[in-house]
XYZ file of N, CA and C in Angstrom:
366
model
N 140.888 82.529 155.460
C 139.815 83.240 155.027
C 140.234 84.377 154.014
N 141.406 84.864 154.300
C 141.915 85.942 153.370
C 142.172 85.343 151.993
N 142.640 84.176 151.950
C 142.904 83.487 150.644
C 141.696 83.400 149.827
N 140.547 83.060 150.529
C 139.298 82.919 149.800
C 138.871 84.283 149.206
N 139.007 85.324 149.928
C 138.703 86.624 149.468
C 139.524 86.997 148.180
N 140.774 86.620 148.256
C 141.624 86.863 147.052
C 141.152 86.121 145.909
N 140.638 84.931 146.109
C 140.159 84.195 144.981
C 138.950 84.854 144.331
N 138.127 85.394 145.170
C 136.984 86.129 144.658
C 137.375 87.287 143.760
N 138.323 87.997 144.196
C 138.817 89.213 143.484
C 139.479 88.689 142.156
N 140.226 87.618 142.279
C 140.863 87.047 141.043
C 139.855 86.619 140.038
N 138.832 86.021 140.539
C 137.745 85.553 139.645
C 137.089 86.724 138.923
N 136.889 87.815 139.640
C 136.313 89.048 139.033
C 137.206 89.608 137.972
N 138.484 89.544 138.231
C 139.444 90.092 137.305
C 139.411 89.232 136.004
N 139.381 87.943 136.134
C 139.368 87.082 134.958
C 138.045 87.205 134.246
N 137.018 87.373 134.966
C 135.689 87.563 134.371
C 135.743 88.798 133.377
N 136.262 89.881 133.919
C 136.353 91.083 133.015
C 137.305 90.911 131.913
N 138.309 90.139 132.126
C 139.252 89.812 131.131
C 138.531 89.097 129.966
N 137.682 88.170 130.276
C 136.943 87.492 129.228
C 136.071 88.437 128.461
N 135.487 89.359 129.099
C 134.661 90.391 128.406
C 135.487 91.175 127.432
N 136.716 91.456 127.848
C 137.674 92.133 126.946
C 137.904 91.367 125.699
N 138.084 90.028 125.927
C 138.325 89.126 124.687
C 137.069 89.116 123.820
N 135.914 89.043 124.486
C 134.697 88.986 123.787
C 134.538 90.224 122.871
N 134.878 91.353 123.386
C 134.884 92.585 122.579
C 135.860 92.523 121.441
N 136.989 91.903 121.746
C 138.022 91.800 120.725
C 137.413 91.033 119.497
N 136.779 89.949 119.739
C 136.135 89.214 118.688
C 135.126 90.035 117.910
N 134.284 90.751 118.658
C 133.265 91.565 118.045
C 133.864 92.594 117.130
N 134.963 93.221 117.523
C 135.591 94.252 116.748
C 136.061 93.707 115.427
N 136.589 92.486 115.421
C 137.196 91.903 114.217
C 136.179 91.032 113.479
N 135.001 91.085 113.852
C 133.984 90.090 113.312
C 133.939 90.104 111.749
N 133.858 91.209 111.145
C 133.713 91.346 109.700
C 134.916 91.765 108.992
N 136.014 91.653 109.628
C 137.252 92.167 109.100
C 138.095 91.075 108.436
N 137.999 90.993 107.105
C 138.706 89.981 106.363
C 140.197 90.182 106.431
N 140.622 91.415 106.431
C 142.068 91.703 106.463
C 142.745 91.204 107.745
N 142.057 90.978 108.783
C 142.577 90.547 110.060
C 142.642 89.034 110.176
N 142.642 88.374 109.101
C 142.666 86.894 109.122
C 143.913 86.382 109.825
N 145.080 86.921 109.498
C 146.349 86.442 110.095
C 146.415 86.873 111.600
N 145.928 87.957 111.883
C 145.884 88.416 113.261
C 145.012 87.480 114.137
N 143.896 87.096 113.502
C 142.967 86.151 114.170
C 143.647 84.806 114.386
N 144.385 84.361 113.386
C 145.068 83.097 113.522
C 146.064 83.134 114.633
N 146.772 84.198 114.686
C 147.739 84.412 115.808
C 147.001 84.373 117.133
N 145.952 85.101 117.151
C 145.168 85.186 118.398
C 144.560 83.832 118.818
N 144.226 83.032 117.845
C 143.670 81.714 118.142
C 144.718 80.892 118.983
N 145.959 80.957 118.642
C 146.974 80.231 119.437
C 147.160 80.867 120.780
N 147.124 82.150 120.741
C 147.255 82.884 122.025
C 146.174 82.508 122.993
N 144.971 82.351 122.429
C 143.841 82.010 123.286
C 144.044 80.577 123.908
N 144.595 79.706 123.150
C 144.832 78.369 123.694
C 145.905 78.393 124.858
N 146.928 79.200 124.701
C 147.849 79.372 125.833
C 147.142 79.931 127.056
N 146.256 80.832 126.781
C 145.517 81.458 127.818
C 144.629 80.397 128.544
N 144.032 79.527 127.788
C 143.180 78.439 128.343
C 144.065 77.557 129.259
N 145.252 77.171 128.772
C 146.132 76.321 129.626
C 146.494 76.944 130.935
N 146.746 78.211 130.882
C 147.078 78.984 132.083
C 145.916 78.951 133.058
N 144.727 79.141 132.599
C 143.540 79.158 133.483
C 143.274 77.796 134.025
N 143.455 76.799 133.199
C 143.201 75.396 133.657
C 144.217 75.067 134.837
N 145.445 75.446 134.631
C 146.481 75.187 135.663
C 146.167 75.934 136.939
N 145.738 77.110 136.769
C 145.412 77.951 137.949
C 144.281 77.324 138.770
N 143.168 76.941 138.093
C 142.122 76.286 138.786
C 142.476 74.970 139.420
N 143.271 74.232 138.664
C 143.723 72.915 139.143
C 144.487 73.061 140.420
N 145.397 74.040 140.406
C 146.208 74.279 141.600
C 145.309 74.735 142.797
N 144.363 75.575 142.492
C 143.546 76.109 143.499
C 142.704 74.979 144.097
N 142.156 74.074 143.276
C 141.453 72.941 143.793
C 142.251 72.080 144.673
N 143.422 71.793 144.291
C 144.277 70.908 145.105
C 144.683 71.593 146.445
N 144.878 72.852 146.360
C 145.153 73.589 147.604
C 144.003 73.550 148.566
N 142.776 73.669 148.065
C 141.628 73.564 148.911
C 141.452 72.191 149.388
N 141.765 71.202 148.557
C 141.647 69.833 148.932
C 142.582 69.541 150.122
N 143.720 70.095 150.064
C 144.695 69.924 151.152
C 144.070 70.481 152.456
N 143.494 71.659 152.396
C 142.901 72.221 153.559
C 141.723 71.453 154.074
N 141.021 70.814 153.179
C 139.863 70.027 153.591
C 140.390 68.862 154.437
N 141.469 68.221 154.073
C 142.030 67.118 154.848
C 142.604 67.655 156.155
N 143.120 68.824 156.111
C 143.644 69.434 157.357
C 142.535 69.588 158.385
N 141.375 70.047 157.962
C 140.251 70.202 158.862
C 139.723 68.864 159.236
N 139.860 67.931 158.388
C 139.308 66.546 158.715
C 140.125 66.044 159.906
N 141.353 66.363 159.980
C 142.164 65.936 161.128
C 141.581 66.520 162.445
N 141.067 67.635 162.421
C 140.380 68.232 163.616
C 138.970 67.816 163.833
N 138.535 66.960 163.059
C 137.099 66.557 163.094
C 136.740 66.083 164.502
N 137.555 65.328 165.137
C 137.198 64.721 166.427
C 137.163 65.780 167.535
N 137.807 66.830 167.384
C 137.841 67.844 168.368
C 136.783 69.004 168.178
N 136.591 69.292 166.907
C 135.662 70.390 166.584
C 134.670 69.907 165.588
N 133.698 69.211 166.042
C 132.789 68.651 165.116
C 132.012 69.697 164.286
N 131.490 70.678 164.959
C 130.724 71.710 164.283
C 131.624 72.476 163.333
N 132.804 72.747 163.804
C 133.814 73.459 163.014
C 134.097 72.766 161.675
N 134.184 71.461 161.788
C 134.443 70.584 160.662
C 133.261 70.668 159.687
N 132.075 70.609 160.199
C 130.902 70.648 159.289
C 130.794 72.041 158.651
N 131.124 73.034 159.317
C 131.032 74.373 158.650
C 132.058 74.426 157.496
N 133.215 73.955 157.715
C 134.210 74.006 156.646
C 133.948 73.022 155.536
N 133.337 71.905 155.933
C 132.980 70.963 154.884
C 131.913 71.559 153.961
N 130.991 72.202 154.464
C 129.944 72.884 153.682
C 130.621 74.009 152.858
N 131.517 74.714 153.414
C 132.190 75.787 152.791
C 133.031 75.205 151.620
N 133.651 74.123 151.860
C 134.440 73.474 150.781
C 133.506 73.130 149.631
N 132.411 72.514 149.915
C 131.456 72.157 148.795
C 130.932 73.351 148.096
N 130.737 74.369 148.767
C 130.324 75.678 148.171
C 131.410 76.114 147.186
N 132.605 76.100 147.551
C 133.702 76.519 146.644
C 133.859 75.514 145.527
N 133.639 74.257 145.842
C 133.739 73.297 144.745
C 132.638 73.535 143.714
N 131.474 73.894 144.121
C 130.371 74.216 143.242
C 130.666 75.497 142.514
N 131.228 76.450 143.159
C 131.628 77.664 142.552
C 132.696 77.420 141.471
N 133.583 76.580 141.836
C 134.680 76.212 140.819
C 133.949 75.541 139.628
N 133.123 74.668 139.886
C 132.440 73.961 138.814
C 131.660 74.904 137.906
N 131.016 75.867 138.522
C 130.263 76.872 137.743
C 131.235 77.708 136.927
N 132.384 78.044 137.504
C 133.347 78.797 136.757
C 133.898 77.952 135.547
N 134.103 76.710 135.790
C 134.568 75.870 134.693
C 133.487 75.741 133.588
N 132.282 75.591 134.032
C 131.172 75.565 133.078
C 131.091 76.879 132.312
N 131.233 77.965 133.031
C 131.236 79.291 132.363
C 132.368 79.384 131.329
N 133.472 78.878 131.690
C 134.638 78.892 130.743
C 134.246 77.997 129.526
N 133.636 76.871 129.772
C 133.254 76.013 128.691
C 132.281 76.675 127.761
N 131.402 77.419 128.385
C 130.492 78.215 127.549
C 131.242 79.157 126.666
N 132.236 79.841 127.208
C 133.022 80.764 126.373
C 133.849 79.981 125.354
N 134.310 78.864 125.668
C 135.023 78.057 124.738
C 134.090 77.624 123.581
N 132.944 77.234 123.873
C 131.955 76.863 122.892
C 131.614 78.100 122.008
N 131.495 79.202 122.626
C 131.209 80.478 121.904
C 132.356 80.752 120.915
N 133.532 80.552 121.343
C 134.736 80.781 120.535
C 134.720 79.759 119.381
N 134.409 78.577 119.656
C 134.345 77.574 118.596
C 133.267 77.915 117.563
N 132.154 78.355 118.002
C 131.103 78.731 117.105
C 131.581 79.955 116.301
N 132.224 80.871 116.910
C 132.705 82.034 116.146
C 133.761 81.599 115.148
N 134.602 80.739 115.485
C 135.625 80.225 114.564
C 135.020 79.590 113.316
N 133.957 78.795 113.588
C 133.236 78.117 112.520
C 132.648 79.141 111.557
N 132.023 80.128 112.214
C 131.352 81.176 111.434
C 132.422 81.935 110.627
N 133.498 82.220 111.168
C 134.566 82.989 110.498
C 135.052 82.120 109.302
N 135.232 80.868 109.510
C 135.664 79.972 108.459
C 134.663 79.998 107.269
N 133.435 79.892 107.681
C 132.333 79.975 106.698
C 132.375 81.277 105.893
N 132.631 82.363 106.636
C 132.590 83.658 106.033
C 133.783 83.746 104.999
N 134.909 83.208 105.413
C 136.096 83.249 104.453
C 135.765 82.375 103.167
N 135.179 81.256 103.443
C 134.831 80.348 102.361
C 133.868 80.999 101.412
N 132.926 81.629 102.036
C 131.870 82.365 101.259
C 132.490 83.468 100.392
C-alpha cells in the first residue's frame, strides 16, 4: 500500500515537471536567437521521454507481478482477490490515462516544433 502512495506522489512530481517544461517553451516561443538552445533541448526532451517510458514500463510489470501473487491466494481469499483485482485495473486505467496525458504533451510538443519551423522559414 505504501508503494502505491509513493507512486501518487511521483506522478504529481512529474506532472509539475511537465508544467515547468511547458513554461520553458512559452518563454522561448518568439526567440529566434534561441534556435540552437531549442535544438539541444529537443534532444534532451527525447531522453526525458525514454526515461519516463522505462519508469512506467517497470512500474506496470511490478504491478503485474503483484497481480499474479494475489492470484495465487485466490482460492483462500476470494473477496480479497477481487478487491485487489479491481484495484489493479484502477491503476492500469490510471497508467493508461497518464500515458495518454503524456501523448497529449508529445503532440503539443510536435505542434510547437512545427510552428517553430514555420516561424524560422517565414
